[in-house]
């Protein structure tokens, strides 16, 4: 998780080309399937609830001399209420939690650096999804707030903040199965007024409201 977050926020020119290539391929797939969506079957129209759990990670917004040790890891969980407008577009209010801590191992982290997040997440996002049974790629973005404590101590930053911090969620993943109700993905939350960002590798399950 920390490697993906680090690449997204600190990529070099070569990494930039790789990320552009990946996003370009996903975008082409989504556009193609949207055009042909009247021929496809999917479960995304209607109202659903999605629950997710995952491996959470938080990292500093600044590039460090040894970024491998300046991160926090822990637990992530989130629930979403899905309003399926069409087969390929949905609105998703969400609420979740993330708890991360940094290793205090004196050998691996001799400076005592830490990037830790303990927060409640609240917001809304939209999803574009290729309406393909069994394997449907999707991308999400939105706006929300993190409510909790955020501690970032590195050789460039010394900040401890508590309260409400706005964030922007961005997610990529795959909806699997004949009804696309099993999901795997990665989610990143970019803080708009803090010195750290956080995210998670997630697995989720979606079920209809009236089931």
GROMACS .gro file of N, CA, C and O in nm, residues 72-190:
model
  476
   72UNK      N    1   0.261   0.460   0.817
   72UNK     CA    2   0.187   0.388   0.919
   72UNK      C    3   0.098   0.285   0.853
   72UNK      O    4   0.053   0.305   0.740
   73UNK      N    5   0.075   0.173   0.917
   73UNK     CA    6  -0.010   0.069   0.863
   73UNK      C    7  -0.112   0.027   0.966
   73UNK      O    8  -0.091   0.043   1.087
   74UNK      N    9  -0.223  -0.029   0.920
   74UNK     CA   10  -0.327  -0.070   1.013
   74UNK      C   11  -0.453  -0.117   0.946
   74UNK      O   12  -0.449  -0.183   0.841
   75UNK      N   13  -0.567  -0.078   1.002
   75UNK     CA   14  -0.698  -0.131   0.965
   75UNK      C   15  -0.785  -0.025   0.898
   75UNK      O   16  -0.783   0.092   0.936
   76UNK      N   17  -0.862  -0.070   0.798
   76UNK     CA   18  -0.955   0.018   0.727
   76UNK      C   19  -1.088  -0.055   0.711
   76UNK      O   20  -1.092  -0.175   0.681
   77UNK      N   21  -1.199   0.017   0.729
   77UNK     CA   22  -1.332  -0.037   0.705
   77UNK      C   23  -1.423   0.076   0.656
   77UNK      O   24  -1.408   0.191   0.700
   78UNK      N   25  -1.517   0.042   0.568
   78UNK     CA   26  -1.605   0.145   0.512
   78UNK      C   27  -1.737   0.085   0.467
   78UNK      O   28  -1.742  -0.029   0.420
   79UNK      N   29  -1.842   0.163   0.483
   79UNK     CA   30  -1.973   0.128   0.431
   79UNK      C   31  -2.022   0.234   0.333
   79UNK      O   32  -1.994   0.352   0.353
   80UNK      N   33  -2.094   0.191   0.230
   80UNK     CA   34  -2.145   0.283   0.128
   80UNK      C   35  -2.292   0.253   0.100
   80UNK      O   36  -2.334   0.138   0.097
   81UNK      N   37  -2.368   0.360   0.080
   81UNK     CA   38  -2.505   0.346   0.030
   81UNK      C   39  -2.501   0.383  -0.118
   81UNK      O   40  -2.466   0.495  -0.155
   82UNK      N   41  -2.536   0.288  -0.203
   82UNK     CA   42  -2.519   0.305  -0.347
   82UNK      C   43  -2.652   0.342  -0.412
   82UNK      O   44  -2.753   0.273  -0.395
   83UNK      N   45  -2.649   0.451  -0.485
   83UNK     CA   46  -2.764   0.493  -0.566
   83UNK      C   47  -2.726   0.470  -0.711
   83UNK      O   48  -2.653   0.549  -0.772
   84UNK      N   49  -2.771   0.359  -0.768
   84UNK     CA   50  -2.736   0.324  -0.905
   84UNK      C   51  -2.823   0.398  -1.005
   84UNK      O   52  -2.939   0.363  -1.026
   85UNK      N   53  -2.769   0.502  -1.065
   85UNK     CA   54  -2.845   0.585  -1.158
   85UNK      C   55  -2.859   0.514  -1.292
   85UNK      O   56  -2.967   0.509  -1.351
   86UNK      N   57  -2.750   0.461  -1.343
   86UNK     CA   58  -2.751   0.381  -1.466
   86UNK      C   59  -2.664   0.258  -1.444
   86UNK      O   60  -2.610   0.237  -1.336
   87UNK      N   61  -2.648   0.178  -1.549
   87UNK     CA   62  -2.564   0.058  -1.539
   87UNK      C   63  -2.417   0.094  -1.520
   87UNK      O   64  -2.340   0.011  -1.473
   88UNK      N   65  -2.379   0.217  -1.556
   88UNK     CA   66  -2.237   0.251  -1.551
   88UNK      C   67  -2.205   0.368  -1.459
   88UNK      O   68  -2.088   0.400  -1.438
   89UNK      N   69  -2.310   0.430  -1.399
   89UNK     CA   70  -2.287   0.548  -1.314
   89UNK      C   71  -2.365   0.535  -1.185
   89UNK      O   72  -2.485   0.504  -1.186
   90UNK      N   73  -2.298   0.561  -1.070
   90UNK     CA   74  -2.366   0.555  -0.941
   90UNK      C   75  -2.311   0.661  -0.848
   90UNK      O   76  -2.196   0.706  -0.860
   91UNK      N   77  -2.395   0.703  -0.754
   91UNK     CA   78  -2.359   0.799  -0.648
   91UNK      C   79  -2.348   0.721  -0.518
   91UNK      O   80  -2.434   0.636  -0.488
   92UNK      N   81  -2.242   0.749  -0.439
   92UNK     CA   82  -2.211   0.665  -0.324
   92UNK      C   83  -2.173   0.746  -0.200
   92UNK      O   84  -2.055   0.776  -0.179
   93UNK      N   85  -2.270   0.784  -0.116
   93UNK     CA   86  -2.234   0.837   0.016
   93UNK      C   87  -2.163   0.728   0.096
   93UNK      O   88  -2.198   0.610   0.087
   94UNK      N   89  -2.063   0.766   0.177
   94UNK     CA   90  -1.986   0.666   0.249
   94UNK      C   91  -1.950   0.713   0.390
   94UNK      O   92  -1.945   0.832   0.419
   95UNK      N   93  -1.924   0.615   0.475
   95UNK     CA   94  -1.873   0.640   0.610
   95UNK      C   95  -1.777   0.527   0.643
   95UNK      O   96  -1.803   0.410   0.611
   96UNK      N   97  -1.665   0.560   0.706
   96UNK     CA   98  -1.566   0.458   0.736
   96UNK      C   99  -1.471   0.500   0.845
   96UNK      O  100  -1.483   0.609   0.904
   97UNK      N  101  -1.373   0.413   0.872
   97UNK     CA  102  -1.270   0.440   0.973
   97UNK      C  103  -1.136   0.392   0.921
   97UNK      O  104  -1.128   0.299   0.839
   98UNK      N  105  -1.029   0.455   0.968
   98UNK     CA  106  -0.894   0.409   0.942
   98UNK      C  107  -0.809   0.431   1.067
   98UNK      O  108  -0.818   0.536   1.130
   99UNK      N  109  -0.732   0.329   1.102
   99UNK     CA  110  -0.642   0.336   1.217
   99UNK      C  111  -0.506   0.285   1.175
   99UNK      O  112  -0.492   0.168   1.136
  100UNK      N  113  -0.405   0.370   1.179
  100UNK     CA  114  -0.270   0.328   1.141
  100UNK      C  115  -0.170   0.370   1.249
  100UNK      O  116  -0.192   0.468   1.321
  101UNK      N  117  -0.060   0.296   1.256
  101UNK     CA  118   0.048   0.331   1.349
  101UNK      C  119   0.181   0.299   1.282
  101UNK      O  120   0.188   0.215   1.192
  102UNK      N  121   0.288   0.365   1.327
  102UNK     CA  122   0.421   0.349   1.270
  102UNK      C  123   0.506   0.262   1.361
  102UNK      O  124   0.500   0.275   1.484
  103UNK      N  125   0.586   0.176   1.300
  103UNK     CA  126   0.674   0.089   1.379
  103UNK      C  127   0.771   0.172   1.462
  103UNK      O  128   0.829   0.270   1.416
  104UNK      N  129   0.789   0.132   1.588
  104UNK     CA  130   0.883   0.200   1.678
  104UNK      C  131   1.014   0.123   1.691
  104UNK      O  132   1.093   0.149   1.782
  105UNK      N  133   1.036   0.031   1.598
  105UNK     CA  134   1.160  -0.048   1.600
  105UNK      C  135   1.281   0.045   1.588
  105UNK      O  136   1.294   0.119   1.489
  106UNK      N  137   1.369   0.044   1.686
  106UNK     CA  138   1.483   0.136   1.689
  106UNK      C  139   1.584   0.108   1.578
  106UNK      O  140   1.662   0.197   1.541
  107UNK      N  141   1.583  -0.014   1.524
  107UNK     CA  142   1.674  -0.047   1.415
  107UNK      C  143   1.618   0.001   1.281
  107UNK      O  144   1.687   0.066   1.202
  108UNK      N  145   1.490  -0.028   1.257
  108UNK     CA  146   1.429   0.012   1.131
  108UNK      C  147   1.392   0.160   1.128
  108UNK      O  148   1.385   0.221   1.022
  109UNK      N  149   1.369   0.217   1.245
  109UNK     CA  150   1.325   0.356   1.253
  109UNK      C  151   1.401   0.427   1.364
  109UNK      O  152   1.345   0.467   1.466
  110UNK      N  153   1.533   0.445   1.347
  110UNK     CA  154   1.615   0.503   1.455
  110UNK      C  155   1.579   0.646   1.490
  110UNK      O  156   1.603   0.690   1.602
  111UNK      N  157   1.522   0.721   1.395
  111UNK     CA  158   1.489   0.861   1.423
  111UNK      C  159   1.358   0.876   1.499
  111UNK      O  160   1.322   0.985   1.542
  112UNK      N  161   1.283   0.767   1.512
  112UNK     CA  162   1.154   0.776   1.580
  112UNK      C  163   1.049   0.847   1.498
  112UNK      O  164   0.954   0.904   1.554
  113UNK      N  165   1.064   0.848   1.365
  113UNK     CA  166   0.964   0.912   1.280
  113UNK      C  167   0.830   0.841   1.292
  113UNK      O  168   0.823   0.721   1.322
  114UNK      N  169   0.721   0.913   1.264
  114UNK     CA  170   0.591   0.850   1.263
  114UNK      C  171   0.495   0.924   1.171
  114UNK      O  172   0.501   1.046   1.157
  115UNK      N  173   0.409   0.848   1.106
  115UNK     CA  174   0.297   0.901   1.030
  115UNK      C  175   0.177   0.816   1.069
  115UNK      O  176   0.166   0.700   1.027
  116UNK      N  177   0.089   0.871   1.150
  116UNK     CA  178  -0.021   0.794   1.204
  116UNK      C  179  -0.154   0.865   1.182
  116UNK      O  180  -0.162   0.988   1.191
  117UNK      N  181  -0.256   0.785   1.154
  117UNK     CA  182  -0.390   0.837   1.127
  117UNK      C  183  -0.491   0.756   1.206
  117UNK      O  184  -0.489   0.633   1.202
  118UNK      N  185  -0.577   0.824   1.278
  118UNK     CA  186  -0.688   0.761   1.349
  118UNK      C  187  -0.810   0.849   1.325
  118UNK      O  188  -0.825   0.954   1.388
  119UNK      N  189  -0.894   0.807   1.231
  119UNK     CA  190  -0.998   0.899   1.187
  119UNK      C  191  -1.124   0.828   1.142
  119UNK      O  192  -1.122   0.712   1.099
  120UNK      N  193  -1.233   0.902   1.151
  120UNK     CA  194  -1.363   0.863   1.095
  120UNK      C  195  -1.377   0.935   0.962
  120UNK      O  196  -1.347   1.055   0.951
  121UNK      N  197  -1.421   0.864   0.858
  121UNK     CA  198  -1.431   0.919   0.723
  121UNK      C  199  -1.576   0.935   0.684
  121UNK      O  200  -1.659   0.845   0.706
  122UNK      N  201  -1.607   1.047   0.622
  122UNK     CA  202  -1.745   1.076   0.582
  122UNK      C  203  -1.742   1.155   0.452
  122UNK      O  204  -1.663   1.247   0.436
  123UNK      N  205  -1.830   1.120   0.357
  123UNK     CA  206  -1.833   1.194   0.231
  123UNK      C  207  -1.920   1.127   0.127
  123UNK      O  208  -2.004   1.042   0.158
  124UNK      N  209  -1.900   1.168   0.003
  124UNK     CA  210  -1.975   1.112  -0.109
  124UNK      C  211  -1.885   1.109  -0.232
  124UNK      O  212  -1.798   1.195  -0.248
  125UNK      N  213  -1.907   1.011  -0.317
  125UNK     CA  214  -1.828   0.996  -0.439
  125UNK      C  215  -1.916   0.943  -0.550
  125UNK      O  216  -2.030   0.900  -0.526
  126UNK      N  217  -1.865   0.947  -0.670
  126UNK     CA  218  -1.934   0.891  -0.785
  126UNK      C  219  -1.845   0.785  -0.848
  126UNK      O  220  -1.722   0.791  -0.838
  127UNK      N  221  -1.908   0.688  -0.913
  127UNK     CA  222  -1.833   0.581  -0.978
  127UNK      C  223  -1.871   0.571  -1.126
  127UNK      O  224  -1.988   0.576  -1.162
  128UNK      N  225  -1.769   0.555  -1.209
  128UNK     CA  226  -1.785   0.514  -1.347
  128UNK      C  227  -1.738   0.370  -1.356
  128UNK      O  228  -1.625   0.339  -1.320
  129UNK      N  229  -1.827   0.282  -1.405
  129UNK     CA  230  -1.796   0.140  -1.408
  129UNK      C  231  -1.832   0.083  -1.544
  129UNK      O  232  -1.938   0.112  -1.599
  130UNK      N  233  -1.744   0.001  -1.599
  130UNK     CA  234  -1.774  -0.069  -1.723
  130UNK      C  235  -1.874  -0.179  -1.691
  130UNK      O  236  -1.843  -0.268  -1.612
  131UNK      N  237  -1.996  -0.176  -1.746
  131UNK     CA  238  -2.100  -0.273  -1.707
  131UNK      C  239  -2.078  -0.410  -1.770
  131UNK      O  240  -2.153  -0.454  -1.859
  132UNK      N  241  -1.975  -0.479  -1.725
  132UNK     CA  242  -1.937  -0.609  -1.780
  132UNK      C  243  -1.954  -0.715  -1.671
  132UNK      O  244  -1.895  -0.702  -1.564
  133UNK      N  245  -2.031  -0.820  -1.694
  133UNK     CA  246  -2.039  -0.927  -1.594
  133UNK      C  247  -1.903  -0.992  -1.572
  133UNK      O  248  -1.820  -0.997  -1.662
  134UNK      N  249  -1.881  -1.039  -1.450
  134UNK     CA  250  -1.763  -1.113  -1.406
  134UNK      C  251  -1.642  -1.024  -1.376
  134UNK      O  252  -1.586  -1.032  -1.269
  135UNK      N  253  -1.602  -0.938  -1.466
  135UNK     CA  254  -1.486  -0.851  -1.439
  135UNK      C  255  -1.517  -0.711  -1.493
  135UNK      O  256  -1.508  -0.687  -1.614
  136UNK      N  257  -1.550  -0.617  -1.404
  136UNK     CA  258  -1.588  -0.481  -1.444
  136UNK      C  259  -1.494  -0.380  -1.379
  136UNK      O  260  -1.500  -0.359  -1.258
  137UNK      N  261  -1.405  -0.317  -1.456
  137UNK     CA  262  -1.318  -0.214  -1.398
  137UNK      C  263  -1.396  -0.088  -1.363
  137UNK      O  264  -1.493  -0.053  -1.430
  138UNK      N  265  -1.353  -0.019  -1.257
  138UNK     CA  266  -1.421   0.105  -1.218
  138UNK      C  267  -1.321   0.206  -1.167
  138UNK      O  268  -1.209   0.173  -1.127
  139UNK      N  269  -1.364   0.333  -1.169
  139UNK     CA  270  -1.287   0.443  -1.112
  139UNK      C  271  -1.385   0.532  -1.035
  139UNK      O  272  -1.500   0.551  -1.078
  140UNK      N  273  -1.341   0.585  -0.921
  140UNK     CA  274  -1.427   0.668  -0.836
  140UNK      C  275  -1.353   0.794  -0.793
  140UNK      O  276  -1.230   0.795  -0.782
  141UNK      N  277  -1.430   0.899  -0.767
  141UNK     CA  278  -1.375   1.022  -0.711
  141UNK      C  279  -1.486   1.097  -0.639
  141UNK      O  280  -1.605   1.077  -0.669
  142UNK      N  281  -1.449   1.183  -0.544
  142UNK     CA  282  -1.551   1.256  -0.472
  142UNK      C  283  -1.491   1.358  -0.379
  142UNK      O  284  -1.380   1.408  -0.401
  143UNK      N  285  -1.563   1.389  -0.270
  143UNK     CA  286  -1.518   1.485  -0.171
  143UNK      C  287  -1.569   1.440  -0.035
  143UNK      O  288  -1.679   1.384  -0.025
  144UNK      N  289  -1.489   1.462   0.068
  144UNK     CA  290  -1.531   1.420   0.200
  144UNK      C  291  -1.448   1.485   0.309
  144UNK      O  292  -1.373   1.580   0.285
  145UNK      N  293  -1.461   1.433   0.431
  145UNK     CA  294  -1.389   1.487   0.545
  145UNK      C  295  -1.339   1.373   0.633
  145UNK      O  296  -1.405   1.269   0.646
  146UNK      N  297  -1.222   1.394   0.693
  146UNK     CA  298  -1.165   1.302   0.790
  146UNK      C  299  -1.173   1.368   0.927
  146UNK      O  300  -1.127   1.482   0.945
  147UNK      N  301  -1.229   1.297   1.024
  147UNK     CA  302  -1.249   1.353   1.157
  147UNK      C  303  -1.170   1.268   1.257
  147UNK      O  304  -1.201   1.150   1.277
  148UNK      N  305  -1.065   1.325   1.316
  148UNK     CA  306  -0.984   1.247   1.408
  148UNK      C  307  -0.851   1.312   1.436
  148UNK      O  308  -0.840   1.435   1.441
  149UNK      N  309  -0.747   1.229   1.452
  149UNK     CA  310  -0.612   1.280   1.482
  149UNK      C  311  -0.516   1.236   1.372
  149UNK      O  312  -0.524   1.125   1.320
  150UNK      N  313  -0.422   1.327   1.339
  150UNK     CA  314  -0.328   1.305   1.229
  150UNK      C  315  -0.191   1.352   1.276
  150UNK      O  316  -0.168   1.471   1.297
  151UNK      N  317  -0.099   1.258   1.292
  151UNK     CA  318   0.034   1.291   1.344
  151UNK      C  319   0.139   1.259   1.239
  151UNK      O  320   0.148   1.146   1.190
  152UNK      N  321   0.219   1.359   1.204
  152UNK     CA  322   0.324   1.345   1.103
  152UNK      C  323   0.453   1.402   1.159
  152UNK      O  324   0.467   1.523   1.177
  153UNK      N  325   0.548   1.313   1.186
  153UNK     CA  326   0.678   1.356   1.239
  153UNK      C  327   0.787   1.294   1.154
  153UNK      O  328   0.808   1.173   1.156
  154UNK      N  329   0.856   1.377   1.072
  154UNK     CA  330   0.966   1.333   0.987
  154UNK      C  331   1.077   1.437   0.997
  154UNK      O  332   1.067   1.532   1.074
  155UNK      N  333   1.182   1.420   0.914
  155UNK     CA  334   1.289   1.519   0.918
  155UNK      C  335   1.248   1.650   0.853
  155UNK      O  336   1.320   1.749   0.860
  156UNK      N  337   1.133   1.655   0.787
  156UNK     CA  338   1.086   1.778   0.724
  156UNK      C  339   0.957   1.831   0.785
  156UNK      O  340   0.923   1.947   0.767
  157UNK      N  341   0.885   1.748   0.857
  157UNK     CA  342   0.754   1.786   0.909
  157UNK      C  343   0.743   1.746   1.056
  157UNK      O  344   0.787   1.639   1.096
  158UNK      N  345   0.682   1.835   1.135
  158UNK     CA  346   0.651   1.803   1.273
  158UNK      C  347   0.513   1.860   1.302
  158UNK      O  348   0.499   1.973   1.345
  159UNK      N  349   0.412   1.779   1.276
  159UNK     CA  350   0.274   1.828   1.287
  159UNK      C  351   0.187   1.725   1.358
  159UNK      O  352   0.191   1.606   1.326
  160UNK      N  353   0.109   1.772   1.450
  160UNK     CA  354   0.006   1.691   1.513
  160UNK      C  355  -0.123   1.769   1.509
  160UNK      O  356  -0.133   1.877   1.566
  161UNK      N  357  -0.221   1.714   1.437
  161UNK     CA  358  -0.345   1.786   1.414
  161UNK      C  359  -0.462   1.699   1.457
  161UNK      O  360  -0.463   1.578   1.436
  162UNK      N  361  -0.561   1.764   1.518
  162UNK     CA  362  -0.685   1.697   1.554
  162UNK      C  363  -0.802   1.780   1.505
  162UNK      O  364  -0.794   1.904   1.499
  163UNK      N  365  -0.910   1.712   1.467
  163UNK     CA  366  -1.027   1.784   1.419
  163UNK      C  367  -1.074   1.733   1.285
  163UNK      O  368  -1.064   1.614   1.255
  164UNK      N  369  -1.123   1.826   1.203
  164UNK     CA  370  -1.181   1.791   1.073
  164UNK      C  371  -1.087   1.836   0.962
  164UNK      O  372  -1.046   1.952   0.957
  165UNK      N  373  -1.053   1.743   0.874
  165UNK     CA  374  -0.965   1.771   0.760
  165UNK      C  375  -1.036   1.727   0.632
  165UNK      O  376  -1.075   1.611   0.620
  166UNK      N  377  -1.055   1.817   0.534
  166UNK     CA  378  -1.118   1.776   0.409
  166UNK      C  379  -1.027   1.684   0.330
  166UNK      O  380  -0.904   1.694   0.337
  167UNK      N  381  -1.087   1.593   0.255
  167UNK     CA  382  -1.008   1.502   0.172
  167UNK      C  383  -1.078   1.475   0.039
  167UNK      O  384  -1.197   1.501   0.024
  168UNK      N  385  -1.001   1.422  -0.055
  168UNK     CA  386  -1.053   1.381  -0.186
  168UNK      C  387  -1.025   1.232  -0.203
  168UNK      O  388  -0.910   1.191  -0.208
  169UNK      N  389  -1.132   1.148  -0.210
  169UNK     CA  390  -1.110   1.006  -0.230
  169UNK      C  391  -1.098   0.972  -0.379
  169UNK      O  392  -1.173   1.023  -0.462
  170UNK      N  393  -1.002   0.886  -0.410
  170UNK     CA  394  -0.985   0.836  -0.546
  170UNK      C  395  -0.967   0.684  -0.537
  170UNK      O  396  -0.883   0.637  -0.459
  171UNK      N  397  -1.044   0.609  -0.615
  171UNK     CA  398  -1.039   0.464  -0.609
  171UNK      C  399  -1.031   0.402  -0.746
  171UNK      O  400  -1.090   0.454  -0.843
  172UNK      N  401  -0.960   0.291  -0.756
  172UNK     CA  402  -0.955   0.207  -0.876
  172UNK      C  403  -0.977   0.063  -0.832
  172UNK      O  404  -0.931   0.022  -0.725
  173UNK      N  405  -1.047  -0.015  -0.916
  173UNK     CA  406  -1.067  -0.153  -0.877
  173UNK      C  407  -1.143  -0.234  -0.979
  173UNK      O  408  -1.168  -0.188  -1.091
  174UNK      N  409  -1.179  -0.354  -0.938
  174UNK     CA  410  -1.254  -0.447  -1.021
  174UNK      C  411  -1.374  -0.498  -0.944
  174UNK      O  412  -1.362  -0.539  -0.827
  175UNK      N  413  -1.493  -0.496  -1.009
  175UNK     CA  414  -1.613  -0.557  -0.955
  175UNK      C  415  -1.626  -0.695  -1.020
  175UNK      O  416  -1.633  -0.706  -1.143
  176UNK      N  417  -1.628  -0.800  -0.938
  176UNK     CA  418  -1.619  -0.936  -0.988
  176UNK      C  419  -1.749  -1.013  -0.970
  176UNK      O  420  -1.833  -0.978  -0.887
  177UNK      N  421  -1.764  -1.121  -1.048
  177UNK     CA  422  -1.879  -1.208  -1.037
  177UNK      C  423  -1.986  -1.175  -1.140
  177UNK      O  424  -1.983  -1.069  -1.203
  178UNK      N  425  -2.084  -1.265  -1.158
  178UNK     CA  426  -2.189  -1.242  -1.259
  178UNK      C  427  -2.274  -1.119  -1.230
  178UNK      O  428  -2.331  -1.059  -1.320
  179UNK      N  429  -2.282  -1.080  -1.102
  179UNK     CA  430  -2.356  -0.960  -1.063
  179UNK      C  431  -2.263  -0.848  -1.018
  179UNK      O  432  -2.311  -0.747  -0.966
  180UNK      N  433  -2.134  -0.866  -1.036
  180UNK     CA  434  -2.036  -0.764  -0.995
  180UNK      C  435  -2.050  -0.722  -0.849
  180UNK      O  436  -2.028  -0.606  -0.815
  181UNK      N  437  -2.083  -0.815  -0.762
  181UNK     CA  438  -2.108  -0.779  -0.622
  181UNK      C  439  -1.989  -0.808  -0.529
  181UNK      O  440  -1.998  -0.785  -0.410
  182UNK      N  441  -1.879  -0.857  -0.583
  182UNK     CA  442  -1.757  -0.876  -0.507
  182UNK      C  443  -1.651  -0.784  -0.566
  182UNK      O  444  -1.634  -0.779  -0.687
  183UNK      N  445  -1.582  -0.709  -0.480
  183UNK     CA  446  -1.489  -0.609  -0.531
  183UNK      C  447  -1.352  -0.618  -0.465
  183UNK      O  448  -1.341  -0.652  -0.346
  184UNK      N  449  -1.250  -0.587  -0.543
  184UNK     CA  450  -1.116  -0.565  -0.490
  184UNK      C  451  -1.067  -0.432  -0.548
  184UNK      O  452  -1.102  -0.396  -0.662
  185UNK      N  453  -0.988  -0.359  -0.470
  185UNK     CA  454  -0.944  -0.230  -0.522
  185UNK      C  455  -0.846  -0.162  -0.430
  185UNK      O  456  -0.805  -0.214  -0.326
  186UNK      N  457  -0.808  -0.041  -0.470
  186UNK     CA  458  -0.720   0.043  -0.390
  186UNK      C  459  -0.783   0.181  -0.382
  186UNK      O  460  -0.836   0.233  -0.481
  187UNK      N  461  -0.782   0.239  -0.264
  187UNK     CA  462  -0.841   0.371  -0.239
  187UNK      C  463  -0.738   0.463  -0.177
  187UNK      O  464  -0.665   0.422  -0.086
  188UNK      N  465  -0.731   0.586  -0.227
  188UNK     CA  466  -0.641   0.685  -0.171
  188UNK      C  467  -0.721   0.808  -0.131
  188UNK      O  468  -0.809   0.854  -0.205
  189UNK      N  469  -0.692   0.863  -0.012
  189UNK     CA  470  -0.757   0.984   0.037
  189UNK      C  471  -0.650   1.093   0.049
  189UNK      O  472  -0.560   1.085   0.134
  190UNK      N  473  -0.660   1.194  -0.037
  190UNK     CA  474  -0.566   1.304  -0.032
  190UNK      C  475  -0.617   1.413   0.060
  190UNK      O  476  -0.721   1.474   0.034
   0.00000   0.00000   0.00000
